[in-house]
Amino acid sequence: MIRVTVWNEFWHETRHEAVKAVYPEGIHAVIADALRKEPDLEVRTATLDEPEHGLTDDVLESTDVLTWWGHMAHDQVSDEIVKKVQHRVLCGMGLLVLHSGHFAKIFRTLMGTRCSLKWREAGEKERLWNVEPGHPITQGIGEYFELPAVEMYGERFDIPHPDETLFISWFEGGEVFRSGCTWRRGHGKIFYFRPGHETFPIYYDANVQRVLVNAVRWAAPVCIVPYPGAPNWAPLEPIQEKLNPYGKAGVVQDIE
Ligand code: ZN
């Protein structure tokens, strides 16, 4: 079983009637329902206003893949939790960052860049071109798929060069965007997927749900690789002493 935690800020849906009309139980509920249809996925949800944002040590330690949606309250996410999520990713947890999550603290921390982009909220059509049809995340998706009414995101998207670019979006207004990108950080796999504005029913779309399911399976860790918990300044004994006659050596670790 792949243990998935679907995280949502869950502020728009509780504050704006137009958003509540699209996602009455929250964006996280729709994403979780889609993932729960898959027999190999064990799914729970977590939201910003829960204690520790629902991301306690127990939850993080039993999460293989975390999905992240946030928009209006990125600055309300505590730095301490961001650090814990980052640590878990570096140890191997998969992370799916969705839509406006491009500005989430955790994504910017892991990318090291501003992650800024252009945008326009005009309900225009988007065509997502599948440019890596051999990749696990694009299985079941044709040459392209379309979303009839979306918020546009345009280049330049200020991200480090992706390991893989899986989708390139074209918008009715003329812009293009790298809509599906992967990176590795430490032992963890990260996938950014663009679709998902809160006033459009994007997460009900069958192709979007297919990509999310595929991405969860792709991002699941082969194993979690623990990082040493204490600093270790002890000299390292050589494995073959005769080949190391030159004096002191050591392992340098930071205090994380
Ligand atoms: Zn949006």
mmCIF file of C-alpha atoms and ligand atoms in Angstrom:
data_model
loop_
_atom_site.group_PDB
_atom_site.id
_atom_site.type_symbol
_atom_site.label_atom_id
_atom_site.label_comp_id
_atom_site.label_asym_id
_atom_site.label_seq_id
_atom_site.Cartn_x
_atom_site.Cartn_y
_atom_site.Cartn_z
ATOM 1 C CA MET A 1 0.000 0.000 0.000
ATOM 2 C CA ILE A 2 1.106 3.545 -0.737
ATOM 3 C CA ARG A 3 0.167 5.854 2.149
ATOM 4 C CA VAL A 4 -0.943 9.222 0.792
ATOM 5 C CA THR A 5 -1.669 12.407 2.739
ATOM 6 C CA VAL A 6 -3.639 15.007 0.786
ATOM 7 C CA TRP A 7 -2.896 18.441 2.252
ATOM 8 C CA ASN A 8 -5.070 21.468 1.583
ATOM 9 C CA GLU A 9 -4.989 25.009 2.904
ATOM 10 C CA PHE A 10 -8.850 24.848 2.988
ATOM 11 C CA TRP A 11 -9.420 28.587 3.364
ATOM 12 C CA HIS A 12 -11.020 29.565 0.039
ATOM 13 C CA GLU A 13 -13.715 26.896 0.437
ATOM 14 C CA THR A 14 -14.653 28.130 3.911
ATOM 15 C CA ARG A 15 -14.620 31.852 3.041
ATOM 16 C CA HIS A 16 -15.911 32.239 -0.516
ATOM 17 C CA GLU A 17 -19.337 31.048 -1.656
ATOM 18 C CA ALA A 18 -18.196 30.730 -5.291
ATOM 19 C CA VAL A 19 -15.469 28.299 -4.248
ATOM 20 C CA LYS A 20 -17.704 26.428 -1.817
ATOM 21 C CA ALA A 21 -20.134 25.871 -4.688
ATOM 22 C CA VAL A 22 -17.426 24.050 -6.662
ATOM 23 C CA TYR A 23 -15.761 22.248 -3.731
ATOM 24 C CA PRO A 24 -18.336 22.024 -0.893
ATOM 25 C CA GLU A 25 -16.185 19.607 1.141
ATOM 26 C CA GLY A 26 -12.905 21.196 0.093
ATOM 27 C CA ILE A 27 -10.426 20.581 -2.718
ATOM 28 C CA HIS A 28 -8.725 17.933 -0.580
ATOM 29 C CA ALA A 29 -11.939 15.885 -0.383
ATOM 30 C CA VAL A 30 -12.232 15.677 -4.175
ATOM 31 C CA ILE A 31 -8.576 14.755 -4.634
ATOM 32 C CA ALA A 32 -8.765 12.184 -1.824
ATOM 33 C CA ASP A 33 -11.937 10.620 -3.296
ATOM 34 C CA ALA A 34 -10.212 10.255 -6.667
ATOM 35 C CA LEU A 35 -7.191 8.566 -5.093
ATOM 36 C CA ARG A 36 -9.357 6.301 -2.899
ATOM 37 C CA LYS A 37 -10.747 4.602 -6.013
ATOM 38 C CA GLU A 38 -7.337 2.952 -6.392
ATOM 39 C CA PRO A 39 -6.951 -0.239 -4.330
ATOM 40 C CA ASP A 40 -3.227 0.270 -3.735
ATOM 41 C CA LEU A 41 -3.590 3.741 -2.207
ATOM 42 C CA GLU A 42 -4.354 4.434 1.460
ATOM 43 C CA VAL A 43 -5.501 8.042 1.658
ATOM 44 C CA ARG A 44 -6.023 10.578 4.438
ATOM 45 C CA THR A 45 -6.284 14.348 4.444
ATOM 46 C CA ALA A 46 -4.747 17.202 6.445
ATOM 47 C CA THR A 47 -5.497 20.932 6.481
ATOM 48 C CA LEU A 48 -3.843 24.160 7.584
ATOM 49 C CA ASP A 49 -6.047 24.894 10.617
ATOM 50 C CA GLU A 50 -5.529 21.498 12.237
ATOM 51 C CA PRO A 51 -2.902 21.321 15.012
ATOM 52 C CA GLU A 52 0.542 21.285 13.349
ATOM 53 C CA HIS A 53 -1.404 21.737 10.074
ATOM 54 C CA GLY A 54 -2.370 18.068 10.349
ATOM 55 C CA LEU A 55 1.268 17.158 9.694
ATOM 56 C CA THR A 56 2.388 15.763 13.040
ATOM 57 C CA ASP A 57 5.528 13.664 13.294
ATOM 58 C CA ASP A 58 3.343 10.533 13.325
ATOM 59 C CA VAL A 59 1.538 11.595 10.146
ATOM 60 C CA LEU A 60 4.733 12.520 8.304
ATOM 61 C CA GLU A 61 6.471 9.324 9.368
ATOM 62 C CA SER A 62 3.595 7.281 7.981
ATOM 63 C CA THR A 63 3.258 9.227 4.726
ATOM 64 C CA ASP A 64 4.831 7.901 1.530
ATOM 65 C CA VAL A 65 3.489 10.656 -0.720
ATOM 66 C CA LEU A 66 2.215 14.106 0.277
ATOM 67 C CA THR A 67 0.117 16.238 -2.074
ATOM 68 C CA TRP A 68 0.044 20.011 -1.485
ATOM 69 C CA TRP A 69 -2.553 22.620 -2.459
ATOM 70 C CA GLY A 70 -2.374 26.136 -1.042
ATOM 71 C CA HIS A 71 -2.986 29.649 -2.289
ATOM 72 C CA MET A 72 -4.020 32.502 0.012
ATOM 73 C CA ALA A 73 -2.279 31.471 3.231
ATOM 74 C CA HIS A 74 1.193 30.249 2.279
ATOM 75 C CA ASP A 75 2.655 32.551 4.947
ATOM 76 C CA GLN A 76 0.514 30.875 7.642
ATOM 77 C CA VAL A 77 2.384 27.587 7.254
ATOM 78 C CA SER A 78 4.896 27.348 10.087
ATOM 79 C CA ASP A 79 8.569 27.239 9.217
ATOM 80 C CA GLU A 80 9.018 24.359 11.641
ATOM 81 C CA ILE A 81 6.530 22.192 9.731
ATOM 82 C CA VAL A 82 8.115 23.197 6.418
ATOM 83 C CA LYS A 83 11.460 22.035 7.763
ATOM 84 C CA LYS A 84 9.992 18.701 8.841
ATOM 85 C CA VAL A 85 8.358 18.160 5.434
ATOM 86 C CA GLN A 86 11.616 19.071 3.705
ATOM 87 C CA HIS A 87 13.485 16.576 5.901
ATOM 88 C CA ARG A 88 10.972 13.853 5.084
ATOM 89 C CA VAL A 89 11.294 14.557 1.332
ATOM 90 C CA LEU A 90 15.085 14.402 1.561
ATOM 91 C CA CYS A 91 14.679 10.991 3.232
ATOM 92 C CA GLY A 92 12.495 9.748 0.368
ATOM 93 C CA MET A 93 8.867 10.890 0.768
ATOM 94 C CA GLY A 94 7.258 11.834 -2.554
ATOM 95 C CA LEU A 95 5.750 15.325 -2.938
ATOM 96 C CA LEU A 96 3.114 16.466 -5.445
ATOM 97 C CA VAL A 97 2.784 20.252 -5.607
ATOM 98 C CA LEU A 98 -0.426 21.414 -7.253
ATOM 99 C CA HIS A 99 -1.313 24.632 -9.070
ATOM 100 C CA SER A 100 -0.885 27.673 -6.769
ATOM 101 C CA GLY A 101 1.298 25.523 -4.542
ATOM 102 C CA HIS A 102 4.104 26.912 -6.725
ATOM 103 C CA PHE A 103 4.383 29.685 -4.112
ATOM 104 C CA ALA A 104 4.193 27.353 -1.098
ATOM 105 C CA LYS A 105 7.094 27.643 1.328
ATOM 106 C CA ILE A 106 7.882 23.961 0.978
ATOM 107 C CA PHE A 107 8.120 24.165 -2.831
ATOM 108 C CA ARG A 108 10.282 27.311 -2.824
ATOM 109 C CA THR A 109 12.489 25.775 -0.139
ATOM 110 C CA LEU A 110 13.029 22.626 -2.162
ATOM 111 C CA MET A 111 13.498 24.499 -5.466
ATOM 112 C CA GLY A 112 15.680 27.325 -4.165
ATOM 113 C CA THR A 113 14.187 29.797 -6.668
ATOM 114 C CA ARG A 114 11.307 32.293 -6.575
ATOM 115 C CA CYS A 115 8.882 29.993 -8.446
ATOM 116 C CA SER A 116 7.086 33.062 -9.831
ATOM 117 C CA LEU A 117 5.018 33.042 -13.038
ATOM 118 C CA LYS A 118 2.518 35.053 -15.084
ATOM 119 C CA TRP A 119 -1.211 34.531 -14.635
ATOM 120 C CA ARG A 120 -4.618 35.600 -15.946
ATOM 121 C CA GLU A 121 -7.985 34.545 -14.586
ATOM 122 C CA ALA A 122 -10.214 34.637 -17.652
ATOM 123 C CA GLY A 123 -11.669 31.128 -17.865
ATOM 124 C CA GLU A 124 -9.844 30.350 -21.088
ATOM 125 C CA LYS A 125 -9.165 26.957 -22.676
ATOM 126 C CA GLU A 126 -5.964 25.034 -21.898
ATOM 127 C CA ARG A 127 -4.454 22.259 -24.016
ATOM 128 C CA LEU A 128 -1.874 20.168 -22.157
ATOM 129 C CA TRP A 129 0.535 18.438 -24.521
ATOM 130 C CA ASN A 130 1.922 15.130 -23.285
ATOM 131 C CA VAL A 131 5.559 15.422 -24.341
ATOM 132 C CA GLU A 132 6.815 12.275 -22.539
ATOM 133 C CA PRO A 133 4.330 9.529 -23.469
ATOM 134 C CA GLY A 134 6.719 6.871 -22.148
ATOM 135 C CA HIS A 135 6.776 8.273 -18.612
ATOM 136 C CA PRO A 136 4.848 6.535 -15.786
ATOM 137 C CA ILE A 137 3.001 9.772 -14.945
ATOM 138 C CA THR A 138 1.568 10.221 -18.459
ATOM 139 C CA GLN A 139 0.177 6.686 -18.876
ATOM 140 C CA GLY A 140 -3.464 6.679 -19.948
ATOM 141 C CA ILE A 141 -3.187 10.225 -21.249
ATOM 142 C CA GLY A 142 -3.334 10.718 -24.987
ATOM 143 C CA GLU A 143 -1.237 13.026 -27.115
ATOM 144 C CA TYR A 144 -2.908 15.905 -25.312
ATOM 145 C CA PHE A 145 -5.934 16.703 -23.192
ATOM 146 C CA GLU A 146 -7.945 19.874 -22.785
ATOM 147 C CA LEU A 147 -9.562 21.763 -19.940
ATOM 148 C CA PRO A 148 -12.343 24.077 -21.126
ATOM 149 C CA ALA A 149 -12.011 26.932 -18.623
ATOM 150 C CA VAL A 150 -8.920 27.605 -16.527
ATOM 151 C CA GLU A 151 -6.749 30.244 -14.973
ATOM 152 C CA MET A 152 -3.767 30.805 -17.280
ATOM 153 C CA TYR A 153 -0.217 30.375 -16.011
ATOM 154 C CA GLY A 154 2.499 31.699 -18.329
ATOM 155 C CA GLU A 155 6.269 31.542 -18.656
ATOM 156 C CA ARG A 156 8.675 32.350 -17.384
ATOM 157 C CA PHE A 157 8.092 29.978 -14.499
ATOM 158 C CA ASP A 158 11.053 30.670 -12.217
ATOM 159 C CA ILE A 159 12.005 27.091 -11.365
ATOM 160 C CA PRO A 160 15.324 25.289 -11.583
ATOM 161 C CA HIS A 161 15.639 23.286 -14.787
ATOM 162 C CA PRO A 162 13.368 20.242 -14.279
ATOM 163 C CA ASP A 163 14.759 16.722 -14.408
ATOM 164 C CA GLU A 164 11.836 15.963 -16.729
ATOM 165 C CA THR A 165 9.166 18.108 -18.386
ATOM 166 C CA LEU A 166 6.098 15.948 -18.999
ATOM 167 C CA PHE A 167 3.395 18.441 -20.018
ATOM 168 C CA ILE A 168 3.525 21.721 -21.888
ATOM 169 C CA SER A 169 0.354 23.799 -21.779
ATOM 170 C CA TRP A 170 -0.991 26.038 -24.524
ATOM 171 C CA PHE A 171 -3.610 28.623 -23.604
ATOM 172 C CA GLU A 172 -6.251 30.303 -25.689
ATOM 173 C CA GLY A 173 -4.658 33.668 -24.945
ATOM 174 C CA GLY A 174 -1.378 32.557 -26.541
ATOM 175 C CA GLU A 175 0.916 31.718 -23.637
ATOM 176 C CA VAL A 176 2.658 28.418 -22.951
ATOM 177 C CA PHE A 177 3.718 26.864 -19.635
ATOM 178 C CA ARG A 178 5.694 23.893 -18.327
ATOM 179 C CA SER A 179 2.723 22.248 -16.602
ATOM 180 C CA GLY A 180 4.186 18.963 -15.413
ATOM 181 C CA CYS A 181 7.755 18.867 -14.100
ATOM 182 C CA THR A 182 9.789 16.468 -11.982
ATOM 183 C CA TRP A 183 12.810 16.889 -9.730
ATOM 184 C CA ARG A 184 14.664 14.806 -7.173
ATOM 185 C CA ARG A 185 15.789 16.307 -3.907
ATOM 186 C CA GLY A 186 17.815 14.011 -1.691
ATOM 187 C CA HIS A 187 16.049 10.647 -1.908
ATOM 188 C CA GLY A 188 12.632 12.190 -2.626
ATOM 189 C CA LYS A 189 10.776 12.629 -5.895
ATOM 190 C CA ILE A 190 8.837 15.836 -6.560
ATOM 191 C CA PHE A 191 6.183 16.466 -9.216
ATOM 192 C CA TYR A 192 4.687 19.873 -9.941
ATOM 193 C CA PHE A 193 1.327 19.755 -11.759
ATOM 194 C CA ARG A 194 -0.284 23.007 -12.863
ATOM 195 C CA PRO A 195 -4.056 22.401 -13.211
ATOM 196 C CA GLY A 196 -6.346 23.258 -10.304
ATOM 197 C CA HIS A 197 -7.708 26.753 -9.725
ATOM 198 C CA GLU A 198 -10.256 26.945 -6.865
ATOM 199 C CA THR A 199 -13.151 28.433 -8.866
ATOM 200 C CA PHE A 200 -13.009 25.857 -11.674
ATOM 201 C CA PRO A 201 -13.926 22.152 -11.257
ATOM 202 C CA ILE A 202 -10.490 20.997 -12.440
ATOM 203 C CA TYR A 203 -9.995 18.185 -9.901
ATOM 204 C CA TYR A 204 -13.160 16.409 -11.108
ATOM 205 C CA ASP A 205 -11.581 16.002 -14.566
ATOM 206 C CA ALA A 206 -10.795 12.374 -15.433
ATOM 207 C CA ASN A 207 -7.450 13.160 -17.085
ATOM 208 C CA VAL A 208 -6.318 15.316 -14.162
ATOM 209 C CA GLN A 209 -7.276 12.526 -11.752
ATOM 210 C CA ARG A 210 -5.404 9.976 -13.913
ATOM 211 C CA VAL A 211 -2.241 12.100 -13.750
ATOM 212 C CA LEU A 212 -2.547 12.475 -9.965
ATOM 213 C CA VAL A 213 -2.924 8.720 -9.444
ATOM 214 C CA ASN A 214 0.020 8.003 -11.748
ATOM 215 C CA ALA A 215 2.125 10.656 -10.021
ATOM 216 C CA VAL A 216 1.433 9.266 -6.561
ATOM 217 C CA ARG A 217 2.619 5.833 -7.695
ATOM 218 C CA TRP A 218 5.687 7.344 -9.396
ATOM 219 C CA ALA A 219 6.634 9.456 -6.365
ATOM 220 C CA ALA A 220 6.249 6.670 -3.801
ATOM 221 C CA PRO A 221 9.606 5.901 -2.200
ATOM 222 C CA VAL A 222 11.397 2.623 -2.814
ATOM 223 C CA CYS A 223 12.508 3.016 0.795
ATOM 224 C CA ILE A 224 12.929 5.798 3.332
ATOM 225 C CA VAL A 225 16.609 6.523 3.963
ATOM 226 C CA PRO A 226 17.001 7.935 7.482
ATOM 227 C CA TYR A 227 19.437 10.767 8.070
ATOM 228 C CA PRO A 228 21.690 10.443 11.145
ATOM 229 C CA GLY A 229 20.083 12.223 14.063
ATOM 230 C CA ALA A 230 23.168 13.453 15.898
ATOM 231 C CA PRO A 231 26.354 15.214 14.818
ATOM 232 C CA ASN A 232 29.268 12.848 14.493
ATOM 233 C CA TRP A 233 32.757 14.294 14.580
ATOM 234 C CA ALA A 234 34.489 11.027 15.396
ATOM 235 C CA PRO A 235 37.381 10.079 13.131
ATOM 236 C CA LEU A 236 36.395 7.544 10.531
ATOM 237 C CA GLU A 237 38.311 4.319 10.725
ATOM 238 C CA PRO A 238 39.608 3.350 7.296
ATOM 239 C CA ILE A 239 38.119 0.235 5.792
ATOM 240 C CA GLN A 240 41.524 -0.764 4.469
ATOM 241 C CA GLU A 241 44.033 0.709 6.862
ATOM 242 C CA LYS A 242 47.062 0.078 4.694
ATOM 243 C CA LEU A 243 45.630 2.243 1.940
ATOM 244 C CA ASN A 244 45.066 5.219 4.274
ATOM 245 C CA PRO A 245 48.377 6.076 5.881
ATOM 246 C CA TYR A 246 47.923 9.848 5.757
ATOM 247 C CA GLY A 247 46.534 10.667 9.207
ATOM 248 C CA LYS A 248 43.123 11.974 10.282
ATOM 249 C CA ALA A 249 39.850 11.573 8.423
ATOM 250 C CA GLY A 250 36.230 12.103 9.451
ATOM 251 C CA VAL A 251 32.577 12.304 8.549
ATOM 252 C CA VAL A 252 31.088 15.777 8.628
ATOM 253 C CA GLN A 253 27.370 16.035 9.243
ATOM 254 C CA ASP A 254 25.312 19.035 10.113
ATOM 255 C CA ILE A 255 23.070 19.178 13.154
ATOM 256 C CA GLU A 256 19.742 18.429 11.448
HETATM 257 ZN ZN ZN B 1 -5.357 29.700 -9.222
#
